[in-house]
CSV table of C-alpha atoms in Angstrom, one decimal:
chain,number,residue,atom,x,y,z
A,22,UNK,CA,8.4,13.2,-15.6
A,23,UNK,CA,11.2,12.7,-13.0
A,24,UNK,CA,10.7,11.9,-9.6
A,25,UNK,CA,12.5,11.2,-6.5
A,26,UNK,CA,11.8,9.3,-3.3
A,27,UNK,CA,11.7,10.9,-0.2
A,28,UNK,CA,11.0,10.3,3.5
A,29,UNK,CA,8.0,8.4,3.9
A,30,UNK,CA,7.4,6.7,0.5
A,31,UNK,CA,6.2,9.9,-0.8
A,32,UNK,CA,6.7,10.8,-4.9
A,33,UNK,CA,8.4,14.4,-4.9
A,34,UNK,CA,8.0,15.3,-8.5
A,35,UNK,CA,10.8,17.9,-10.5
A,36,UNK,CA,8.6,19.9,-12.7
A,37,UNK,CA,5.4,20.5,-9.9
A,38,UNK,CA,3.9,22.3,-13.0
A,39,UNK,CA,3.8,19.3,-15.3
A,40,UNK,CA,2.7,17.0,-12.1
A,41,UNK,CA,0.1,18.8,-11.3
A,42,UNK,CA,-1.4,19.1,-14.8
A,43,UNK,CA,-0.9,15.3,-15.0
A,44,UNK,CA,-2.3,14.7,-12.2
A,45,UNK,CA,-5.8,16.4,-12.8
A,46,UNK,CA,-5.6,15.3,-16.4
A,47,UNK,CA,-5.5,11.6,-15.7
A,48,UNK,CA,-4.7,10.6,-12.0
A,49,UNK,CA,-1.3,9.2,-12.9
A,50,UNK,CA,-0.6,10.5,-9.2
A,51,UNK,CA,-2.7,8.3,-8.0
A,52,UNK,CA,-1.2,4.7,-10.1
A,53,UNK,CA,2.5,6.1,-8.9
A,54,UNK,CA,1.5,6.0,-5.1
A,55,UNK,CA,-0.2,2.2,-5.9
A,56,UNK,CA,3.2,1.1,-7.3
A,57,UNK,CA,5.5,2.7,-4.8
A,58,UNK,CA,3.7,1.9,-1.5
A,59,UNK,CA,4.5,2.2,2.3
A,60,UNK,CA,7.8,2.0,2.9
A,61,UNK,CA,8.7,-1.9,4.4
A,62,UNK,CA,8.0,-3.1,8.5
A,63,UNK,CA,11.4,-3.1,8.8
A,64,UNK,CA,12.1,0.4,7.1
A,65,UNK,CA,9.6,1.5,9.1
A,66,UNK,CA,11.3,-0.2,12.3
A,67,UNK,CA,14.4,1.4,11.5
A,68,UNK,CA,12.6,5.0,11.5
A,69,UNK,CA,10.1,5.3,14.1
A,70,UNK,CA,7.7,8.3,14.4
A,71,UNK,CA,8.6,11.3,16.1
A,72,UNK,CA,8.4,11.6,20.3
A,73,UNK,CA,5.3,12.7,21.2
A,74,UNK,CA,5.5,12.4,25.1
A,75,UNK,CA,8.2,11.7,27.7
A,76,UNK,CA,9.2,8.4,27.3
A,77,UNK,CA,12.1,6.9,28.8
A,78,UNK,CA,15.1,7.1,27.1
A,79,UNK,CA,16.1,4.2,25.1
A,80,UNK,CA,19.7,2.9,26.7
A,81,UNK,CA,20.7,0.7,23.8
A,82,UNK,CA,20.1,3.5,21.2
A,83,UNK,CA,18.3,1.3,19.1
A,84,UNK,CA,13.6,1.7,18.3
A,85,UNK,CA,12.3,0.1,21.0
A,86,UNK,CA,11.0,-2.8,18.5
A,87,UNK,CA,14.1,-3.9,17.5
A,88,UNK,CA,14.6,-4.0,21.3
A,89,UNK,CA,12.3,-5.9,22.0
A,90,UNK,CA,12.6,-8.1,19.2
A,91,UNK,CA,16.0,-8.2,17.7
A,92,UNK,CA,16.9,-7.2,14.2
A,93,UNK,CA,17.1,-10.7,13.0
A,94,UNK,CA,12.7,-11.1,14.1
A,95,UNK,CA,11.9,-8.3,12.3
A,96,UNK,CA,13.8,-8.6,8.9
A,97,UNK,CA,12.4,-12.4,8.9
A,98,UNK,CA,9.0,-11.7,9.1
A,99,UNK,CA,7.0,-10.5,5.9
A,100,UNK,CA,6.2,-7.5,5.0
A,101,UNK,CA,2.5,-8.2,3.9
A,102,UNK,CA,-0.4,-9.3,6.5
A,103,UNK,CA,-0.4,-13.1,7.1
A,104,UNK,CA,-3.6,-14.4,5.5
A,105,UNK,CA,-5.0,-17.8,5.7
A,106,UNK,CA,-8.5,-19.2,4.4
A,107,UNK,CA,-11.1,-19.8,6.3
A,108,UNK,CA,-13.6,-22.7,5.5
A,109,UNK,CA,-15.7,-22.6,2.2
A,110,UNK,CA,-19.4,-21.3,3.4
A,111,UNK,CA,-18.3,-19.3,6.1
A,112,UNK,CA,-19.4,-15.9,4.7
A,113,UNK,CA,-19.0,-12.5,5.7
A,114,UNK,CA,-22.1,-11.3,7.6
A,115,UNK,CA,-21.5,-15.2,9.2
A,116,UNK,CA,-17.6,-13.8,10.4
A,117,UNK,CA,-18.7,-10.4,12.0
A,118,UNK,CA,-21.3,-12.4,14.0
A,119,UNK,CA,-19.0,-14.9,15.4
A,120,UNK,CA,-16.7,-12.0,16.3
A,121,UNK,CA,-19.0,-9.3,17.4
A,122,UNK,CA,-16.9,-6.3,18.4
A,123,UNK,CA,-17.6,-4.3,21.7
A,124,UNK,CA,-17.1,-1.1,19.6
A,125,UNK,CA,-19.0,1.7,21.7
A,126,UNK,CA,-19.2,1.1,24.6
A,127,UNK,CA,-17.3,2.3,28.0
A,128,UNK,CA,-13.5,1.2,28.7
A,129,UNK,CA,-13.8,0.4,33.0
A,130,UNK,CA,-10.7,-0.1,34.0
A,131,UNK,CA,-10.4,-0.3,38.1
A,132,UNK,CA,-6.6,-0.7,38.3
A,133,UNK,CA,-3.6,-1.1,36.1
A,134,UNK,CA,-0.3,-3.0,36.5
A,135,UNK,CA,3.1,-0.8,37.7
A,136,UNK,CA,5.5,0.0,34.7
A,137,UNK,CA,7.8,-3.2,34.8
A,138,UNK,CA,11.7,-1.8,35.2
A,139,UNK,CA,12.8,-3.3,31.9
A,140,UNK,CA,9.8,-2.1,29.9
A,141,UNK,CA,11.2,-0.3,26.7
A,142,UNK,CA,7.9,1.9,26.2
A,143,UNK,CA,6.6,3.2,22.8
A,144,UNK,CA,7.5,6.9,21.6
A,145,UNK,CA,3.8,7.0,21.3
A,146,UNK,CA,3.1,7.6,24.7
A,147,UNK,CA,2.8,9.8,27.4
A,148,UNK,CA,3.0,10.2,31.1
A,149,UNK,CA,-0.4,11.9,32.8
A,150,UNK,CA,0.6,12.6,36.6
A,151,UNK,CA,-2.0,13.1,39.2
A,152,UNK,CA,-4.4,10.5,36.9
A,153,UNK,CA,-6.7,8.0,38.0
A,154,UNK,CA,-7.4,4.9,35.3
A,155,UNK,CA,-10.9,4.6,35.6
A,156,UNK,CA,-10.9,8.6,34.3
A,157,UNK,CA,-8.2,7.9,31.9
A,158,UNK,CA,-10.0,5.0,30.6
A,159,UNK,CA,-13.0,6.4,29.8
A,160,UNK,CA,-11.8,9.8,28.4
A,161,UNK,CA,-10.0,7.6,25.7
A,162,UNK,CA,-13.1,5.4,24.8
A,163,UNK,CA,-14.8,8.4,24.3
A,164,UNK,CA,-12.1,10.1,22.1
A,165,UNK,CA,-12.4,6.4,20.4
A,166,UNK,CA,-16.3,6.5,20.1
A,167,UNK,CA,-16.5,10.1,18.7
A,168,UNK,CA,-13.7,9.2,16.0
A,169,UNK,CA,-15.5,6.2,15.3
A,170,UNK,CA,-13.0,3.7,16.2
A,171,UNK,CA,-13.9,0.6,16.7
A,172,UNK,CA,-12.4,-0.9,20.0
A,173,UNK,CA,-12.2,-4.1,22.0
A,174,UNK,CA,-11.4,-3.6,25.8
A,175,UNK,CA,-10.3,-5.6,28.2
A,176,UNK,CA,-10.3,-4.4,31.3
A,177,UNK,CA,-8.6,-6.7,33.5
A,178,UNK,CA,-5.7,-6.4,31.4
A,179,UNK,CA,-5.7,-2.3,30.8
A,180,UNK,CA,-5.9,-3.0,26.7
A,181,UNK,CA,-7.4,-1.7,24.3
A,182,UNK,CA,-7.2,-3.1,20.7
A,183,UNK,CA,-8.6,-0.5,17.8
A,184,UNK,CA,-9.0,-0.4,14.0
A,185,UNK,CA,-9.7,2.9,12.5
A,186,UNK,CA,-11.9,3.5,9.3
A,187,UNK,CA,-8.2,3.5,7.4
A,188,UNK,CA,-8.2,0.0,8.7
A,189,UNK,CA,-4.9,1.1,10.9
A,190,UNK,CA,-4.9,-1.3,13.7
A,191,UNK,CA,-3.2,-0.3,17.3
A,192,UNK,CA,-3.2,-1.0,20.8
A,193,UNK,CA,-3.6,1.3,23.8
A,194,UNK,CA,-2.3,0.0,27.0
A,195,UNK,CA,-2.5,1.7,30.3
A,196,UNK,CA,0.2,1.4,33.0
A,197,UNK,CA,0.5,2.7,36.8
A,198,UNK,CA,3.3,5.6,36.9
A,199,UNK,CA,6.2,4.5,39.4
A,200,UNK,CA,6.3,6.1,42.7
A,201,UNK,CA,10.4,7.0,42.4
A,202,UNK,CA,10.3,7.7,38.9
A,203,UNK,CA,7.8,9.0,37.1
A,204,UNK,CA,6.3,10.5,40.4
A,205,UNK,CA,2.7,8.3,40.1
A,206,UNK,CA,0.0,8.9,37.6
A,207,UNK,CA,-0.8,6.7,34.7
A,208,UNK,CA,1.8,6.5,31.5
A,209,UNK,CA,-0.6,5.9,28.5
A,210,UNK,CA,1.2,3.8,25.7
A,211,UNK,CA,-0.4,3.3,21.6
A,212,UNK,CA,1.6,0.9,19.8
A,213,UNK,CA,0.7,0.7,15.7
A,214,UNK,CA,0.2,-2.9,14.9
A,215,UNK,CA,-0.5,-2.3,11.0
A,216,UNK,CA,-1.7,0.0,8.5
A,217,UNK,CA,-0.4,3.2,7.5
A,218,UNK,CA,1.6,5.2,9.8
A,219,UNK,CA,0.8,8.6,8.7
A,220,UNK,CA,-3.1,8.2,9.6
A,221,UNK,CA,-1.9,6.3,12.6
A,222,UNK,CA,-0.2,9.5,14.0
A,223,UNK,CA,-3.4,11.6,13.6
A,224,UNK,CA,-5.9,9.1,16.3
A,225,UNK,CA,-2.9,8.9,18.1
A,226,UNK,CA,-2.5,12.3,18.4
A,227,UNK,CA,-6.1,12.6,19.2
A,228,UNK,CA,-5.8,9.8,21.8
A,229,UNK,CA,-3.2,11.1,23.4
A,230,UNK,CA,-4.8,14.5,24.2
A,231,UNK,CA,-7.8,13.4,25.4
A,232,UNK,CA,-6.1,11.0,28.3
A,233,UNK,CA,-4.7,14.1,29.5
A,234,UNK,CA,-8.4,15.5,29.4
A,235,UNK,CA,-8.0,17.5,26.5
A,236,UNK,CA,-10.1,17.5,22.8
A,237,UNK,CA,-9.4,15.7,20.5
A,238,UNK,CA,-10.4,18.4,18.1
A,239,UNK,CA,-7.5,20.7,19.1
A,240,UNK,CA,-5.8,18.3,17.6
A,241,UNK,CA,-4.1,19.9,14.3
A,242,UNK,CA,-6.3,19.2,11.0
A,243,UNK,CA,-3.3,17.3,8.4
A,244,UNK,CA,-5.0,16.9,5.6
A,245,UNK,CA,-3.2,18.2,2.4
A,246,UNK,CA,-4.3,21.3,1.1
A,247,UNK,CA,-5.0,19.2,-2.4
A,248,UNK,CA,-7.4,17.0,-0.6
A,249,UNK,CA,-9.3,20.3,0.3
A,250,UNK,CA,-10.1,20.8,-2.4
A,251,UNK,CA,-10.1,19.5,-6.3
A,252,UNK,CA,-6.7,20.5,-8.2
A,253,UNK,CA,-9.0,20.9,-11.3
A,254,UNK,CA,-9.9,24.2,-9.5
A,255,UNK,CA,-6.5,25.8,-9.7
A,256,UNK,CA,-6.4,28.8,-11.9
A,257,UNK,CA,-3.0,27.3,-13.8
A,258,UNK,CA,-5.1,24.0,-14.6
A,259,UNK,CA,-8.2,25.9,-16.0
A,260,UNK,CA,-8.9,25.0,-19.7
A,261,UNK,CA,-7.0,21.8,-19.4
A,262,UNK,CA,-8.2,19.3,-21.9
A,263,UNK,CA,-8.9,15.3,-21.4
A,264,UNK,CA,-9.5,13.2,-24.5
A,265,UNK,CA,-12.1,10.3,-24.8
A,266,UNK,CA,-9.1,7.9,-25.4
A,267,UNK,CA,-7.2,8.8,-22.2
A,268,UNK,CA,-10.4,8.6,-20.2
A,269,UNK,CA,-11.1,5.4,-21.5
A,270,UNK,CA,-7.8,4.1,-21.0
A,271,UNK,CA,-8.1,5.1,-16.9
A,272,UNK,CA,-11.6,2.8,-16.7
A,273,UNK,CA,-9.6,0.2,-18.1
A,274,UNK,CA,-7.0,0.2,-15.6
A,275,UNK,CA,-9.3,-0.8,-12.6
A,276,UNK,CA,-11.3,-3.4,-14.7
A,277,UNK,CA,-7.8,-4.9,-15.2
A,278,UNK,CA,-6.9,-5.7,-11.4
A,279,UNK,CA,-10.0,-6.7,-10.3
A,280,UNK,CA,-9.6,-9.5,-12.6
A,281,UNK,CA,-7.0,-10.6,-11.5
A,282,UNK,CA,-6.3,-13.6,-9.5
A,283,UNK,CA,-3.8,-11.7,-6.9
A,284,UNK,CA,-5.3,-10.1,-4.0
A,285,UNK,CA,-3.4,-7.1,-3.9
A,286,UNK,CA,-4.3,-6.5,-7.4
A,287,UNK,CA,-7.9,-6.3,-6.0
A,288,UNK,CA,-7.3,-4.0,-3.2
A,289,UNK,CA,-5.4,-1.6,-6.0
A,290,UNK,CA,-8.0,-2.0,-8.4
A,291,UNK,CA,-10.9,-0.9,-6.1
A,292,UNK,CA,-8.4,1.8,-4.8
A,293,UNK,CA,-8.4,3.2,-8.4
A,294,UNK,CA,-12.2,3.1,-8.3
A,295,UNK,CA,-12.5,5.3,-5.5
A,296,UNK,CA,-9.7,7.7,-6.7
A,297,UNK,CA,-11.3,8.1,-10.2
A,298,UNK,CA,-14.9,8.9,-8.8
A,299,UNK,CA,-13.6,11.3,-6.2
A,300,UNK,CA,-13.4,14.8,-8.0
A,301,UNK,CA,-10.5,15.4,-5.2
A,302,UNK,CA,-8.4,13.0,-7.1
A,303,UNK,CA,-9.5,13.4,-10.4
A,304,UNK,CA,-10.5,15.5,-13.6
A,305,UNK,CA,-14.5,16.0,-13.7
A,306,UNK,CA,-14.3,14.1,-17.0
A,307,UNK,CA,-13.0,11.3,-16.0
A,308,UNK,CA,-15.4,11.3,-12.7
A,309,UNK,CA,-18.6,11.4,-14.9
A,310,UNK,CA,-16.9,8.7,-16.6
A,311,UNK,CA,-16.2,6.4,-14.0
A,312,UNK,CA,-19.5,6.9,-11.8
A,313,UNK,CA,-21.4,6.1,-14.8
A,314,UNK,CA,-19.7,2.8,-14.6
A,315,UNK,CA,-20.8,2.2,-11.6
A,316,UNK,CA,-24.6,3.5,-11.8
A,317,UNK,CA,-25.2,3.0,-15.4
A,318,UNK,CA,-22.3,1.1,-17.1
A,319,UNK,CA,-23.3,1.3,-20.9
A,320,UNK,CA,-21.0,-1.6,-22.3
A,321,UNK,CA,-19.2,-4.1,-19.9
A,322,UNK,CA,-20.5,-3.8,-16.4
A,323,UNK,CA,-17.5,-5.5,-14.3
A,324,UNK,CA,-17.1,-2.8,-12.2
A,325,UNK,CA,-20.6,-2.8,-11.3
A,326,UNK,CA,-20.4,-6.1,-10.6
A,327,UNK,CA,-17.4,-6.6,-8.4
A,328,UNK,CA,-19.0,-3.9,-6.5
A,329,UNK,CA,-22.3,-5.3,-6.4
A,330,UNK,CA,-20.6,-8.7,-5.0
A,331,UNK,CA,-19.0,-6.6,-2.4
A,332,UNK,CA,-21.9,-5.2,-1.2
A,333,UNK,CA,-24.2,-8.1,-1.1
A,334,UNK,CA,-22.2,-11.7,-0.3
A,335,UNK,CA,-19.1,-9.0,1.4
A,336,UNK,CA,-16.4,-10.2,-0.9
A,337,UNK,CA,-15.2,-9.9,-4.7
A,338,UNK,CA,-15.7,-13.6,-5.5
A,339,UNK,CA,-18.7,-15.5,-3.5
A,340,UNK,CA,-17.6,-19.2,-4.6
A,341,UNK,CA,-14.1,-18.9,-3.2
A,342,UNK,CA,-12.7,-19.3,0.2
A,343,UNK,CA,-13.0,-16.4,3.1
A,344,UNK,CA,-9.4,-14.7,3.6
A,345,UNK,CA,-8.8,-14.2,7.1
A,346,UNK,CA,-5.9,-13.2,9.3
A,347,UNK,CA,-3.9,-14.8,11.9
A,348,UNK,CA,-6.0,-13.7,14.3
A,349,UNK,CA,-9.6,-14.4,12.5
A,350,UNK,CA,-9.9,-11.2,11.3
A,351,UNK,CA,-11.5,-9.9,7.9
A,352,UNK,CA,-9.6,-7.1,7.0
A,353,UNK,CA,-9.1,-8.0,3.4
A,354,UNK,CA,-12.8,-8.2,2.4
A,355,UNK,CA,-13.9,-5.8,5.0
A,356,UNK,CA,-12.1,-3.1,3.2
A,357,UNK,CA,-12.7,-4.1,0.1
A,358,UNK,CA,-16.3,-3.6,1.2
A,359,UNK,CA,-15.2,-0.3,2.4
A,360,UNK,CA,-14.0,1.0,-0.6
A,361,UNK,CA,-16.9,0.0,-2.9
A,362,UNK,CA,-19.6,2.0,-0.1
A,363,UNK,CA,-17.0,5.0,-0.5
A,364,UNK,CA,-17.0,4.5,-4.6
A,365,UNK,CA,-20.7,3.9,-4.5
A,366,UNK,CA,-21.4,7.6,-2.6
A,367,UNK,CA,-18.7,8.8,-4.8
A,368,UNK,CA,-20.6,8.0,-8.0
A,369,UNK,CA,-24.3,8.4,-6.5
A,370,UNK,CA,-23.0,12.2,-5.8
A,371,UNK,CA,-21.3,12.5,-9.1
A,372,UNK,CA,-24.6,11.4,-10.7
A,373,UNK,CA,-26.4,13.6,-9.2
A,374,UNK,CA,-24.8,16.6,-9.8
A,375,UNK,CA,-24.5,15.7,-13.9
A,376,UNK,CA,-28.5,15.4,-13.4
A,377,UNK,CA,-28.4,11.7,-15.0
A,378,UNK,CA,-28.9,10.2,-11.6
A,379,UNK,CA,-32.5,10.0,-11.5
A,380,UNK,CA,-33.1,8.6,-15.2
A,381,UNK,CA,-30.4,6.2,-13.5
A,382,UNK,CA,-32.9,4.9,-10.8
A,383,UNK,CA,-35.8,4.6,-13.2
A,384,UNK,CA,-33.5,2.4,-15.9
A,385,UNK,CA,-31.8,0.3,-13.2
A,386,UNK,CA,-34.4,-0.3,-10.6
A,387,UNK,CA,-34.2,-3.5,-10.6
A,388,UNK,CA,-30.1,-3.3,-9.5
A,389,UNK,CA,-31.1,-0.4,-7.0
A,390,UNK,CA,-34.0,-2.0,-5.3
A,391,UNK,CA,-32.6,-5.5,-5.0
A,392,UNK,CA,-28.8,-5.1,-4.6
A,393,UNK,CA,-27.8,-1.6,-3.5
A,394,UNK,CA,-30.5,-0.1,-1.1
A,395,UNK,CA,-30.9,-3.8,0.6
A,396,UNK,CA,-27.1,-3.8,1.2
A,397,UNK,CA,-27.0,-0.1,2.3
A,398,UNK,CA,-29.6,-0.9,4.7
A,399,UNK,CA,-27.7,-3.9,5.9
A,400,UNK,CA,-24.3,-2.0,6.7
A,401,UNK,CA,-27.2,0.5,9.1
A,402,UNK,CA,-28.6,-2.1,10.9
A,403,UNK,CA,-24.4,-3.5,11.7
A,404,UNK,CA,-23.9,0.5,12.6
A,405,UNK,CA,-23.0,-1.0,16.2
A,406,UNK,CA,-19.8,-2.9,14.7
A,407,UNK,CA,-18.8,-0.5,11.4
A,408,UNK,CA,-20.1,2.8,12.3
A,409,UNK,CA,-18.5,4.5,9.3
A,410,UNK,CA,-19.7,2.1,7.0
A,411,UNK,CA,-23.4,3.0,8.8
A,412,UNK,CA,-22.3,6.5,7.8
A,413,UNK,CA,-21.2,6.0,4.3
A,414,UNK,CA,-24.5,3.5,3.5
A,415,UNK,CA,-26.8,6.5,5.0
A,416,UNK,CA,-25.1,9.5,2.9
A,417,UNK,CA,-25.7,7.2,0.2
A,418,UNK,CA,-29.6,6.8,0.9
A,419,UNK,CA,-29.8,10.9,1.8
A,420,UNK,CA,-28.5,11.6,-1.9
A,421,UNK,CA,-30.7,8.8,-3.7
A,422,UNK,CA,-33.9,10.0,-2.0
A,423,UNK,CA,-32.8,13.7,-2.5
A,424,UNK,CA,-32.6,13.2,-5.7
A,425,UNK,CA,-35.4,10.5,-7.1
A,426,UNK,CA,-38.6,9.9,-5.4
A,427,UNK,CA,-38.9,6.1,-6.8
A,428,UNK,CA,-35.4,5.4,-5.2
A,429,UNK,CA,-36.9,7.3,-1.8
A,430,UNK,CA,-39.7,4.7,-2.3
A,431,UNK,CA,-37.3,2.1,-2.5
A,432,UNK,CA,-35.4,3.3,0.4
A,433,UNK,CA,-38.9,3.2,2.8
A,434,UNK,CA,-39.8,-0.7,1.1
A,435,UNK,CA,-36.0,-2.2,1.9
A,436,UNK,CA,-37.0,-1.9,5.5
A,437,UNK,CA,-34.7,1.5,6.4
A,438,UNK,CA,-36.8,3.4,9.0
A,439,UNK,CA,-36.8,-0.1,11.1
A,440,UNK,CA,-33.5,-0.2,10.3
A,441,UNK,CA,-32.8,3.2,11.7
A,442,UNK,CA,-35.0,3.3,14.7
A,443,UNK,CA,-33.0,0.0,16.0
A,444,UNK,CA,-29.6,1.6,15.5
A,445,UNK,CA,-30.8,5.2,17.1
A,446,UNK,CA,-31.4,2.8,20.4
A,447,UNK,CA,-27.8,1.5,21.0
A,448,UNK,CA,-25.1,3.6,22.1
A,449,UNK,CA,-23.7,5.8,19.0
A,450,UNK,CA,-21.0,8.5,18.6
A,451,UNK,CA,-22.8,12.2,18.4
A,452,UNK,CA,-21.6,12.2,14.3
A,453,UNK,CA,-23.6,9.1,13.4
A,454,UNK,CA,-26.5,9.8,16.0
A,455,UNK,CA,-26.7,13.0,13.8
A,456,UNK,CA,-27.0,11.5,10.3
A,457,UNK,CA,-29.7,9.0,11.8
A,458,UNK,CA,-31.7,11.7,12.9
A,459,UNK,CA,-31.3,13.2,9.7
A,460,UNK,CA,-32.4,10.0,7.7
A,461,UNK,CA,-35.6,9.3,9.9
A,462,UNK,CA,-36.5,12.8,9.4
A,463,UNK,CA,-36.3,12.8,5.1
A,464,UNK,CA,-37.7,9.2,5.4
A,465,UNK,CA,-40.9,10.7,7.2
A,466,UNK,CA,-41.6,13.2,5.3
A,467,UNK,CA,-44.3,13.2,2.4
């Protein structure tokens, strides 16, 4: 199949027939966008995002970051995050505790700094006149708390540093309009600090119109119409055929890189877990296929167990070292975690719609009531710092109690109605208030 390469690292193939067969056939879409990637920091330096407010116009007609930095900064510095190790022991409940994030709560800020005259502002931001920054302030943590964001404010400063469930970071900064040019107000600037920058643009977006006191849900739904809704659907894919060997092959893959001893191998590898359990992303053969390996593997469990290592000690290999960036954070093994919850719900759902999910509970209790349910019931009571891992882990639960009394039974013994009625008291975004309500209701009842 031929391809070219487009834009924003995006595979454009020639025959969209033959792609699209392929790609509910056997996810090869999905292995073509691991090997391509993003585009590089300083491709992306080179072609910023489109304006989305009135910024000043740039006088040396080069991105404000090479501005700021120079061309020479940005083409020495890597193009992967900068990882370092922290000390052997230090594990990854221990990490989130020592840096406990102020996710939900309000942004205060009383008063912001002027716009400095040399300040080469963001195309990411906009100027709201006749604006007060405590009101701007708290509309965006708000926005930020409803799109569960996590946030950490300071508010002396005006600056607000986020990480959305995509794990795209960015920082919002708040500056006072000048009187003889911008006329007053407060000029709102969100500056993408890593991560991808197409799910960047969509908070920002979002951010952006609710500092001006708009919703965030006016905000323009981008997701691709295939992500809408599984390709296998399509009327010119019906009848398409997968063989055992192919679907066999595709397991293999992910077993593969999560062996391996480079990291990004095992960000790819639990990628491909994910992709292949989402029916979105793949045939329904190869779905089955793949959520049985991670419910009920029948023959070589490593998938199982690189999840179940996730879940529980919050990394892929417990004996080794914590990765951790250059500013203490645990990206790396906080979205590995990520993606095994999200393969986990993918499979749990998968199982139960096949109708093998409840003879799944009964023949692996002993993984379900002392691995999975505990560590669902774990990422609940941590709802405060990763509210969409709360949400994943309780999606989770409402399907395995839906579906199998003994797992609901399991779900009530692992401590999850405590766990609930704790979170319910902090300060939670409306869509995770609502699936708490939700649980402690099904828990309840007889």
């Amino acid at each position: 199949m031929h391809s070219v390469l487009v834009n924003d690292g995006v595979l454009i193939p020639s025959s969209p027939c033959h792609a699209l067969c392929s790609f509910a056939a056997r996810s090869y879409c999905v292995r073509s966008v691991a090997v391509i990637g993003a585009p590089s920091s300083a491709a992306r330096a080179l072609c910023p995002p489109p304006s989305l407010g009135r910024a000043a116009p740039n006088s040396t007609g080069l991105p404000p970051s090479l501005k700021r930095n120079g061309l020479g900064g940005i083409l020495k510095k890597s193009d992967g995050p900068q990882l370092s190790k922290a000390p052997v022991g230090l594990g990854h409940s221990q990490l989130k505790s020592k840096g406990r994030r102020e996710s939900y709560r309000t942004w205060k800020v009383s008063s912001v700094e002027s716009l400095p005259d040399d300040f080469p502002l963001e195309r990411t931001s906009r100027h709201i006149p006749d604006a007060d920054a405590p009101v701007v302030s708290a509309r965006i943590s708000d926005c930020l708390r409803d799109r569960s964001i996590e946030a950490k404010y300071d508010d002396l400063k005006a600056i607000a540093k986020c990480r959305t469930q995509d794990f795209v970071s960015f920082k919002i900064r708040l500056f006072s309009g000048r009187e003889d040019v911008e006329g007053g107000g407060i000029i709102v600037e969100v500056q993408r600090r890593k991560g991808s920058s197409h799910c960047f643009m969509k908070d920002c977006r979002a951010v952006l119109s609710a500092a001006e006191g708009g919703s965030a849900d006016n905000v323009e739904d981008e997701t691709m119409i295939y992500l809408k809704r599984p390709v296998s659907d399509m009327a010119c894919l019906k009848g398409v055929q997968v063989s055992d060997d192919n679907t066999e092959q595709d397991i293999e893959t992910p077993k593969r890189l999560l062996s391996d001893d480079n990291y990004d191998s095992h960000i790819l590898g639990m990628e491909s877990v994910e992709k292949l359990t989402n029916p979105l992303h793949a045939a329904p053969e190869v779905v089955v296929l793949a959520a049985k390996s991670v419910i009920l593997p029948e023959t070589s469990p490593e998938i199982r167990d690189s999840i179940s290592n996730l879940l529980k000690h919050g990394c892929l290999r417990p004996d080794e070292a914590v990765l951790t960036g250059p500013e203490g954070d645990n990206d790396f093994n906080e979205q590995m975690h990520h993606l095994a919850l999200t393969s986990v719900l993918n499979a749990v759902r998968a199982t139960a719609k096949d109708g093998t999910l409840a003879d799944a509970v009964s023949q692996q209790s002993d993984w379900f009531s002392h691995v999975l349910i505990p560590a669902l019931v774990e990422d609940i009571r941590n709802a405060p710092d990763r509210a969409h891992d709360a949400r994943t882990a309780i999606e989770c639960l409402k399907s395995l109690s839906r579906c199998s009394p003994l797992a609901k039974t399991m779900v009530v013994a692992a401590g999850a109605l405590d766990a609930l009625e704790q979170v319910e008291c902090t300060d939670l975004n409306s869509a995770l208030g609502g699936d708490v309500k939700q649980m402690s209701h099904l828990l309840s009842q007889q």
